[in-house]
CSV table of C-alpha atoms and ligand atoms in Angstrom, one decimal:
chain,number,residue,atom,x,y,z
H,143,MET,CA,-34.1,123.4,-6.4
H,144,ALA,CA,-33.2,122.7,-2.8
H,145,THR,CA,-35.5,120.5,-0.8
H,146,ASP,CA,-34.1,120.4,2.7
H,147,THR,CA,-32.9,123.8,3.2
H,148,ARG,CA,-31.3,124.7,6.5
H,149,VAL,CA,-32.2,128.1,7.8
H,150,ILE,CA,-29.8,129.2,10.4
H,151,LEU,CA,-30.1,132.3,12.6
H,152,ILE,CA,-26.8,133.8,13.8
H,153,CYS,CA,-27.5,135.8,16.9
H,154,SER,CA,-25.9,137.0,20.1
H,155,GLY,CA,-28.0,139.5,22.1
H,156,LYS,CA,-25.0,141.7,22.6
H,157,GLY,CA,-23.6,143.7,19.7
H,158,GLY,CA,-20.1,143.6,18.4
H,159,VAL,CA,-19.3,140.0,19.4
H,160,GLY,CA,-18.7,138.7,15.9
H,161,LYS,CA,-22.0,137.7,14.2
H,162,THR,CA,-21.4,139.4,10.9
H,163,THR,CA,-17.9,138.1,10.6
H,164,LEU,CA,-19.0,134.6,11.4
H,165,THR,CA,-21.9,134.8,8.8
H,166,ALA,CA,-19.5,136.0,6.1
H,167,ASN,CA,-16.9,133.3,6.8
H,168,LEU,CA,-19.5,130.5,7.2
H,169,GLY,CA,-21.1,131.6,4.0
H,170,ILE,CA,-17.8,131.4,2.1
H,171,SER,CA,-16.9,128.0,3.7
H,172,LEU,CA,-20.2,126.4,3.0
H,173,ALA,CA,-20.2,127.7,-0.7
H,174,ARG,CA,-16.7,126.3,-1.1
H,175,GLN,CA,-18.0,122.9,0.0
H,176,GLY,CA,-20.3,123.1,-3.1
H,177,LEU,CA,-23.5,124.1,-1.2
H,178,SER,CA,-25.6,126.8,-2.6
H,179,THR,CA,-25.7,129.3,0.1
H,180,ALA,CA,-27.6,132.6,0.8
H,181,VAL,CA,-26.6,135.1,3.5
H,182,LEU,CA,-29.4,137.4,4.5
H,183,ASP,CA,-28.6,140.7,6.2
H,184,ALA,CA,-31.4,141.0,8.7
H,185,ASP,CA,-29.6,143.9,10.5
H,186,PHE,CA,-31.5,146.5,8.7
H,187,GLY,CA,-30.5,149.2,11.1
H,188,LEU,CA,-26.8,148.7,10.9
H,189,ARG,CA,-26.1,146.7,7.8
H,190,ASN,CA,-22.5,145.5,7.4
H,191,LEU,CA,-22.6,142.1,5.8
H,192,ASP,CA,-22.1,143.6,2.3
H,193,LEU,CA,-18.9,145.3,3.4
H,194,LEU,CA,-17.4,142.3,5.0
H,195,LEU,CA,-18.0,140.3,1.8
H,196,GLY,CA,-16.7,143.1,-0.4
H,197,LEU,CA,-20.1,143.4,-2.2
H,198,GLU,CA,-21.1,146.9,-1.2
H,199,ASN,CA,-20.6,148.3,-4.7
H,200,ARG,CA,-22.6,145.7,-6.5
H,201,ILE,CA,-25.9,146.2,-4.7
H,202,VAL,CA,-28.8,147.3,-6.9
H,203,TYR,CA,-31.9,146.1,-5.2
H,204,THR,CA,-32.4,144.9,-1.6
H,205,ALA,CA,-34.8,142.8,0.4
H,206,GLN,CA,-37.0,145.8,0.6
H,207,GLU,CA,-37.7,146.0,-3.2
H,208,VAL,CA,-38.3,142.2,-3.2
H,209,LEU,CA,-40.9,142.5,-0.5
H,210,GLU,CA,-42.6,145.5,-2.2
H,211,GLU,CA,-42.6,143.4,-5.4
H,212,GLU,CA,-40.6,146.0,-7.3
H,213,CYS,CA,-38.0,143.5,-8.4
H,214,ARG,CA,-37.6,139.7,-8.5
H,215,LEU,CA,-35.5,137.9,-5.9
H,216,ASP,CA,-32.8,137.1,-8.4
H,217,GLN,CA,-32.4,140.7,-9.3
H,218,ALA,CA,-31.7,141.6,-5.7
H,219,LEU,CA,-29.3,138.7,-5.0
H,220,VAL,CA,-25.6,139.7,-5.3
H,221,LYS,CA,-23.5,136.7,-6.3
H,222,HIS,CA,-20.0,136.6,-4.9
H,223,LYS,CA,-17.3,136.8,-7.7
H,224,GLN,CA,-14.9,134.3,-6.4
H,225,GLU,CA,-17.4,132.0,-4.7
H,226,SER,CA,-20.3,131.7,-7.1
H,227,ASN,CA,-22.2,129.4,-4.8
H,228,LEU,CA,-22.7,132.3,-2.4
H,229,SER,CA,-25.2,135.0,-2.8
H,230,LEU,CA,-26.0,138.0,-0.5
H,231,LEU,CA,-29.5,139.4,-0.1
H,232,PRO,CA,-28.8,143.0,1.1
H,233,ALA,CA,-30.7,144.7,3.9
H,234,GLY,CA,-32.9,147.5,2.7
H,235,ASN,CA,-33.3,151.0,4.0
H,236,PRO,CA,-33.3,151.3,7.9
H,237,ARG,CA,-36.7,152.7,7.6
H,238,MET,CA,-37.8,149.2,6.8
H,239,LEU,CA,-37.7,148.6,10.5
H,240,ASP,CA,-40.9,150.7,10.9
H,241,TRP,CA,-43.1,148.3,8.9
H,242,LEU,CA,-41.3,145.0,8.7
H,243,LYS,CA,-43.2,142.2,10.3
H,244,PRO,CA,-42.3,138.6,11.2
H,245,ASP,CA,-44.4,137.4,8.2
H,246,ASP,CA,-42.4,139.5,5.8
H,247,MET,CA,-39.2,137.8,7.0
H,248,LYS,CA,-40.9,134.5,6.6
H,249,ARG,CA,-41.9,135.4,3.0
H,250,ILE,CA,-38.3,136.3,2.1
H,251,VAL,CA,-36.9,133.1,3.6
H,252,GLU,CA,-39.5,131.0,1.8
H,253,MET,CA,-38.4,132.5,-1.4
H,254,LEU,CA,-34.7,131.8,-0.6
H,255,LYS,CA,-35.4,128.2,0.4
H,256,GLU,CA,-36.5,127.5,-3.2
H,257,GLN,CA,-33.0,128.0,-4.5
H,258,PHE,CA,-30.5,127.6,-1.7
H,259,ASP,CA,-29.3,124.6,0.5
H,260,TYR,CA,-28.3,127.0,3.3
H,261,VAL,CA,-29.7,130.3,4.4
H,262,LEU,CA,-27.7,132.1,7.0
H,263,ILE,CA,-29.4,135.1,8.7
H,264,ASP,CA,-27.2,137.8,10.1
H,265,CYS,CA,-29.3,139.0,13.1
H,266,PRO,CA,-29.3,142.4,14.6
H,267,ALA,CA,-28.2,142.8,18.2
H,268,GLY,CA,-30.8,143.1,20.9
H,269,VAL,CA,-34.0,141.2,21.7
H,270,GLU,CA,-36.4,143.6,20.2
H,271,ASP,CA,-38.4,143.5,16.9
H,272,GLY,CA,-35.4,143.1,14.6
H,273,PHE,CA,-34.4,140.0,16.4
H,274,LYS,CA,-37.9,138.7,16.7
H,275,ASN,CA,-38.6,139.1,13.0
H,276,ALA,CA,-35.4,137.3,12.1
H,277,MET,CA,-36.2,134.5,14.6
H,278,ALA,CA,-39.6,134.0,13.1
H,279,ALA,CA,-38.1,132.9,9.9
H,280,SER,CA,-35.5,130.5,11.3
H,281,GLN,CA,-35.4,126.9,12.2
H,282,GLU,CA,-32.1,126.6,14.0
H,283,ALA,CA,-29.6,129.0,15.5
H,284,ILE,CA,-26.0,129.7,16.3
H,285,ILE,CA,-25.4,131.8,19.3
H,286,VAL,CA,-22.2,133.8,19.0
H,287,THR,CA,-20.6,135.0,22.3
H,288,ASN,CA,-17.3,136.2,23.8
H,289,PRO,CA,-15.8,134.9,27.0
H,290,GLU,CA,-17.0,138.0,28.9
H,291,VAL,CA,-19.7,138.4,31.5
H,292,SER,CA,-21.9,140.9,29.6
H,293,ALA,CA,-21.8,138.9,26.3
H,294,VAL,CA,-22.6,135.7,28.1
H,295,ARG,CA,-25.5,137.2,30.1
H,296,ASP,CA,-27.0,138.6,26.9
H,297,ALA,CA,-26.6,135.3,25.2
H,298,ASP,CA,-28.5,133.6,28.0
H,299,ARG,CA,-31.4,136.0,27.4
H,300,VAL,CA,-31.5,135.1,23.7
H,301,ILE,CA,-31.3,131.4,24.4
H,302,GLY,CA,-34.3,131.6,26.6
H,303,LEU,CA,-36.3,133.3,23.8
H,304,LEU,CA,-35.1,130.8,21.2
H,305,ASN,CA,-36.2,127.9,23.5
H,306,THR,CA,-39.7,129.3,24.0
H,307,ASN,CA,-40.0,129.6,20.2
H,308,ALA,CA,-38.9,126.1,19.6
H,309,ILE,CA,-35.9,127.0,17.6
H,310,LYS,CA,-33.5,124.0,17.5
H,311,PRO,CA,-30.8,123.0,17.6
H,312,VAL,CA,-29.2,125.9,19.2
H,313,GLN,CA,-25.4,125.7,19.1
H,314,LEU,CA,-22.6,127.9,20.5
H,315,VAL,CA,-19.7,129.6,18.9
H,316,LEU,CA,-17.3,131.2,21.3
H,317,ASN,CA,-15.5,134.0,19.6
H,318,ARG,CA,-12.3,136.0,20.4
H,319,VAL,CA,-10.8,133.3,22.6
H,320,ARG,CA,-7.4,134.3,24.0
H,321,PRO,CA,-5.6,131.0,25.1
H,322,LYS,CA,-3.0,132.9,27.3
H,323,MET,CA,-5.6,134.7,29.3
H,324,MET,CA,-7.7,131.5,29.7
H,325,ALA,CA,-4.6,129.7,30.9
H,326,SER,CA,-3.9,132.2,33.5
H,327,GLN,CA,-7.5,132.2,34.5
H,328,GLU,CA,-8.1,135.8,33.7
H,329,MET,CA,-10.8,134.8,31.1
H,330,LEU,CA,-13.8,132.6,31.4
H,331,SER,CA,-12.8,129.1,30.2
H,332,ILE,CA,-14.6,127.2,27.4
H,333,ASP,CA,-16.1,124.9,30.0
H,334,ASP,CA,-17.3,127.8,32.1
H,335,VAL,CA,-19.3,129.3,29.2
H,336,THR,CA,-20.7,126.0,27.9
H,337,ASP,CA,-21.7,125.0,31.4
H,338,ILE,CA,-23.3,128.3,32.2
H,339,LEU,CA,-25.2,128.5,28.9
H,340,ALA,CA,-25.8,124.7,28.7
H,341,LEU,CA,-25.3,124.6,24.9
H,342,PRO,CA,-23.3,122.2,22.8
H,343,LEU,CA,-20.2,124.0,21.5
H,344,LEU,CA,-20.1,124.2,17.7
H,345,GLY,CA,-16.6,125.7,17.8
H,346,LEU,CA,-14.5,128.5,19.1
H,347,VAL,CA,-12.7,131.2,17.2
H,348,LEU,CA,-9.4,132.5,18.3
H,349,GLU,CA,-8.7,136.3,18.7
H,350,ASP,CA,-6.9,137.1,15.5
H,351,GLU,CA,-5.6,140.4,14.1
H,352,GLN,CA,-6.1,139.0,10.6
H,353,VAL,CA,-9.8,139.4,11.1
H,354,ILE,CA,-9.4,143.2,11.0
H,355,VAL,CA,-7.1,143.0,7.9
H,356,SER,CA,-9.7,140.9,6.2
H,357,THR,CA,-12.5,143.4,6.9
H,358,ASN,CA,-10.3,146.2,5.6
H,359,ARG,CA,-10.1,144.3,2.3
H,360,GLY,CA,-13.6,143.1,2.2
H,361,GLU,CA,-12.3,139.5,1.8
H,362,PRO,CA,-13.3,137.1,4.6
H,363,LEU,CA,-10.4,135.1,6.0
H,364,THR,CA,-11.8,131.8,4.8
H,365,LEU,CA,-11.6,133.2,1.2
H,366,ASN,CA,-7.9,133.9,0.8
H,367,SER,CA,-6.1,133.6,4.1
H,368,VAL,CA,-7.1,130.0,5.0
H,369,ASN,CA,-4.0,129.5,7.2
H,370,SER,CA,-4.6,132.3,9.7
H,371,PRO,CA,-5.6,131.0,13.2
H,372,ALA,CA,-9.2,132.4,13.0
H,373,ALA,CA,-9.7,131.1,9.4
H,374,LYS,CA,-9.0,127.5,10.6
H,375,CYS,CA,-11.5,128.0,13.4
H,376,TYR,CA,-14.2,129.1,10.9
H,377,LEU,CA,-13.5,126.2,8.6
H,378,ASN,CA,-13.8,123.7,11.4
H,379,ILE,CA,-17.2,125.3,12.4
H,380,ALA,CA,-18.5,125.0,8.9
H,381,LYS,CA,-17.4,121.3,8.7
H,382,ARG,CA,-19.1,120.5,12.1
H,383,LEU,CA,-22.2,122.3,10.9
H,384,LEU,CA,-22.2,119.8,8.0
H,385,GLY,CA,-22.0,116.9,10.4
H,386,GLU,CA,-18.3,116.1,10.1
H,387,ASP,CA,-16.7,114.9,13.3
H,388,ILE,CA,-13.9,117.4,13.8
H,389,PRO,CA,-12.5,117.1,17.4
H,390,LEU,CA,-12.5,120.3,19.5
H,391,ILE,CA,-9.0,121.4,20.5
H,392,ASP,CA,-8.5,122.9,23.9
H,393,PRO,CA,-6.6,126.1,23.2
H,394,VAL,CA,-4.9,125.9,26.6
H,395,GLU,CA,-3.8,122.3,25.9
H,396,GLU,CA,-2.6,123.3,22.5
H,397,SER,CA,0.1,125.5,23.7
H,398,SER,CA,3.3,123.6,24.6
H,399,GLY,CA,6.6,123.9,26.3
H,400,PHE,CA,7.3,124.6,30.0
H,401,GLY,CA,5.2,127.7,30.3
H,402,ALA,CA,2.1,125.8,29.1
H,403,LYS,CA,2.8,122.8,31.4
H,404,PHE,CA,3.1,125.1,34.3
H,405,ARG,CA,-0.1,126.9,33.4
H,406,ARG,CA,-1.9,123.6,33.0
H,407,LEU,CA,-0.7,122.6,36.5
H,408,MET,CA,-2.0,125.8,37.9
H,409,GLN,CA,-5.4,125.1,36.4
H,410,THR,CA,-5.8,121.7,37.9
H,411,LYS,CA,-8.9,121.6,40.0
H,412,ILE,CA,-7.9,120.6,43.6
H,413,PHE,CA,-11.5,120.6,45.0
A,225,MET,CA,-10.8,125.6,43.5
A,226,THR,CA,-7.6,125.4,41.4
A,227,LEU,CA,-4.0,125.3,42.5
A,228,ARG,CA,-3.6,128.9,41.4
A,229,ASP,CA,-6.6,130.0,43.6
A,230,ILE,CA,-4.9,128.3,46.6
A,231,ILE,CA,-1.6,130.1,45.9
A,232,ASN,CA,-3.4,133.3,45.5
A,233,LYS,CA,-5.1,132.7,48.9
A,234,LEU,CA,-1.9,132.0,50.6
A,235,LEU,CA,-0.2,135.1,49.2
A,236,ARG,CA,-3.4,137.1,50.0
A,237,ARG,CA,-3.7,138.1,46.3
A,238,GLN,CA,-6.9,138.6,44.6
A,239,PRO,CA,-8.4,135.4,43.1
A,240,ALA,CA,-8.0,135.1,39.3
A,241,SER,CA,-10.8,137.1,37.7
A,242,ALA,CA,-12.3,134.1,35.8
A,243,SER,CA,-13.7,132.5,39.0
A,244,THR,CA,-15.1,135.9,40.1
A,245,ALA,CA,-16.7,136.2,36.6
A,246,ARG,CA,-18.2,132.7,36.8
A,247,GLU,CA,-19.7,133.2,40.3
A,248,ARG,CA,-21.2,136.6,39.4
A,249,LEU,CA,-22.7,135.2,36.2
A,250,GLN,CA,-24.2,132.3,38.0
A,251,LEU,CA,-26.0,134.6,40.4
A,252,VAL,CA,-27.2,137.2,38.0
A,253,LEU,CA,-28.5,134.4,35.6
A,254,ALA,CA,-30.5,132.6,38.3
A,255,HIS,CA,-32.4,135.9,38.7
A,256,ASP,CA,-32.5,136.8,35.0
A,257,ARG,CA,-34.0,133.4,34.2
A,258,SER,CA,-36.8,133.6,36.8
A,259,ASP,CA,-38.9,136.7,36.7
A,260,LEU,CA,-39.1,136.6,40.4
A,261,SER,CA,-38.1,139.5,42.5
A,262,THR,CA,-36.8,139.1,46.1
A,263,GLU,CA,-40.1,140.5,47.5
A,264,LEU,CA,-42.1,137.9,45.6
A,265,LEU,CA,-39.8,135.2,46.7
A,266,ASP,CA,-40.1,136.2,50.2
A,267,GLN,CA,-43.9,136.4,50.0
A,268,MET,CA,-43.8,132.9,48.6
A,269,ARG,CA,-41.6,131.7,51.4
A,270,LYS,CA,-44.1,132.9,53.9
A,271,GLU,CA,-47.1,131.3,52.1
A,272,ILE,CA,-45.3,128.0,51.7
A,273,LEU,CA,-44.4,128.0,55.4
A,274,GLU,CA,-48.0,128.6,56.3
A,275,VAL,CA,-49.3,125.7,54.3
A,276,VAL,CA,-46.7,123.4,55.7
A,277,ALA,CA,-47.4,124.7,59.2
A,278,LYS,CA,-50.9,123.3,58.9
A,279,TYR,CA,-49.5,119.8,59.0
A,280,VAL,CA,-46.3,119.8,60.9
A,281,GLU,CA,-44.8,122.1,63.4
A,282,ILE,CA,-42.0,124.0,61.8
A,283,ASP,CA,-39.6,126.7,62.7
A,284,MET,CA,-41.3,129.7,61.2
A,285,ASP,CA,-38.0,131.9,61.4
A,286,GLU,CA,-35.7,129.4,59.9
A,287,GLY,CA,-37.3,128.4,56.6
A,288,ALA,CA,-35.5,129.5,53.4
A,289,VAL,CA,-36.7,129.5,49.8
A,290,SER,CA,-34.0,130.0,47.1
A,291,LEU,CA,-33.5,129.7,43.4
A,292,GLU,CA,-30.8,127.3,42.2
A,293,THR,CA,-29.8,127.0,38.6
A,294,GLU,CA,-28.2,124.2,36.8
A,295,ASP,CA,-28.2,123.2,33.2
A,296,ARG,CA,-30.9,125.9,32.3
A,297,MET,CA,-33.2,124.3,34.9
A,298,THR,CA,-34.1,126.6,37.7
A,299,ALA,CA,-35.3,125.0,40.8
A,300,LEU,CA,-37.2,126.7,43.6
A,301,VAL,CA,-35.8,125.0,46.7
A,302,ALA,CA,-37.6,125.3,50.0
A,303,ASN,CA,-35.7,124.2,53.1
A,304,LEU,CA,-38.1,123.9,56.0
A,305,PRO,CA,-36.8,122.7,59.4
A,306,ILE,CA,-39.4,120.6,61.2
A,307,LYS,CA,-39.7,120.7,65.0
A,308,ARG,CA,-39.5,117.5,66.9
A,309,THR,CA,-41.0,116.4,70.2
A,310,LEU,CA,-38.6,115.4,73.1
A,311,ASN,CA,-38.8,111.7,72.2
A,312,GLY,CA,-37.8,112.5,68.6
A,313,LYS,CA,-41.2,112.4,66.9
A,314,ILE,CA,-42.2,114.9,64.3
A,315,LYS,CA,-44.7,117.2,65.8
A,316,LEU,CA,-47.9,116.8,63.7
A,317,ILE,CA,-50.8,119.1,63.8
A,318,GLU,CA,-54.2,117.6,64.8
A,319,HIS,CA,-55.8,116.5,61.6
A,320,ALA,CA,-52.7,114.9,60.1
A,321,SER,CA,-53.2,111.2,60.7
A,322,GLN,CA,-49.9,109.3,60.6
A,323,GLU,CA,-47.0,109.7,63.0
A,324,GLN,CA,-43.5,109.4,61.8
A,325,GLU,CA,-40.4,108.4,63.7
A,326,SER,CA,-36.8,109.2,63.3
A,327,ASP,CA,-33.6,109.3,65.4
A,328,ASN,CA,-32.5,112.8,64.4
A,329,SER,CA,-33.6,115.7,66.3
A,330,SER,CA,-34.5,117.8,63.3
A,331,GLU,CA,-35.2,117.0,59.7
A,332,ASN,CA,-35.6,119.1,56.6
A,333,THR,CA,-38.2,118.6,54.0
A,334,GLU,CA,-37.0,119.6,50.7
A,335,GLN,CA,-39.5,120.6,48.2
A,336,SER,CA,-38.7,121.7,44.8
A,337,ILE,CA,-40.8,123.1,42.0
A,338,LYS,CA,-39.1,122.9,38.7
A,339,ASN,CA,-39.6,125.2,35.8
A,340,GLN,CA,-37.8,126.1,32.6
V,721,ADP,N1,-11.9,136.5,16.2
V,721,ADP,C1,-11.8,137.8,16.2
V,721,ADP,N2,-10.5,138.3,16.3
V,721,ADP,C2,-10.4,139.7,16.3
V,721,ADP,N3,-11.3,140.6,16.1
V,721,ADP,C3,-12.6,140.1,15.8
V,721,ADP,C4,-12.9,138.7,15.9
V,721,ADP,N4,-14.2,138.5,15.6
V,721,ADP,C5,-14.7,139.8,15.4
V,721,ADP,N5,-13.8,140.7,15.6
V,721,ADP,C6,-14.0,142.2,15.4
V,721,ADP,O1,-15.0,142.6,16.3
V,721,ADP,C7,-15.8,143.6,15.7
V,721,ADP,C8,-17.3,143.2,15.7
V,721,ADP,O2,-17.5,142.1,14.8
V,721,ADP,P1,-18.8,141.9,14.0
V,721,ADP,O3,-18.7,140.6,13.3
V,721,ADP,O4,-19.2,143.1,13.2
V,721,ADP,O5,-19.8,141.8,15.2
V,721,ADP,P2,-21.4,141.8,15.3
V,721,ADP,O6,-22.0,141.5,13.9
V,721,ADP,O7,-21.8,140.8,16.2
V,721,ADP,O8,-21.8,143.2,15.7
V,721,ADP,C9,-15.2,143.9,14.3
V,721,ADP,O9,-14.4,145.0,14.4
V,721,ADP,C10,-14.4,142.6,14.0
V,721,ADP,O10,-13.3,142.9,13.2
V,722,MG,MG1,-23.3,142.7,12.7
């Protein structure tokens, strides 16, 4: 029985920035650290977390039947085969959106808190009811964004709502970082995004083709491909979340050789 | 401004797109974060000027009110140029009691109202 469960909302405003991928990889990483972890798919309209975790064929009941008291919580939870500390609570039918209320989400999360150390909520895009329901049940949040104007703008809207609802801490994950584009200043830099959003950076995730390969297989990178660039990023994020002091690497500094030295020189702020 | 920006300027090339993105974001977010429209802002500017004009003589055409954002704090900044008499004193309106002195021929009062 867990006492101080952390309930973390994983949200972004904009869709397609990497919330579900982060939720799956964080879930695996936390479970691997020995923490009993539940991932809750709160994206009832467009559920995907089951697919990314490779659990889509093992769903019997969902959050819907739990709420309607047609089954017990442990009947709906799908335990991951390889990582037995991780369980998924699947999203129900999209029609749930018609009746689901913030209090329903709170009820589900209260139940999960009794058995798990960590509850990660994969939030739907947007700032409407789906988001508000998920926020109502959360204590802290991770904002996922990309170094692009539209994603950053939408993240800012969400941060405003989280602030007014006293969700804290709110930390930032910058996903799909391309060091070369940042070096040539054709992509917002890490500092640009953290300055504009005024959030502490929990970590960045490099753009990585292996993310797509891992979705094809239904095996998050952190499960079997721990040496891929993005997997290392996800692992670092999990460690920082647990309070480990893992220094942030500047992806532009990381690259070496003459090309990188030149790019760095070009980036030097003159005034 | 970075070295690359300067070289781009010299070669009359377009600036790197990241700096354009940064500037556009800062502007759009200042407005997203306040719910103030330009009309409301303008009306507020007029009303603030009227209040200040009860006490000191100001240049009604010059005053500007703008939103500035830093670290999720949005500040409403009013910049109100005060008129001076020939001997450098601030022109006060009758009921204001104290007179102030200064060497400059104009001075701005900055007022800022902070909100989240
Ligand atoms: N770091 C990354 N590198 C490459 N592709 C990524 C990365 N993160 C996410 N993606 C891709 O972006 C798409 C959207 O990701 P997803 O996690 O479903 O976003 P969201 O849940 O925010 O809608 C997916 O196709 C995913 O494979
Ligand atoms: Mg998703």
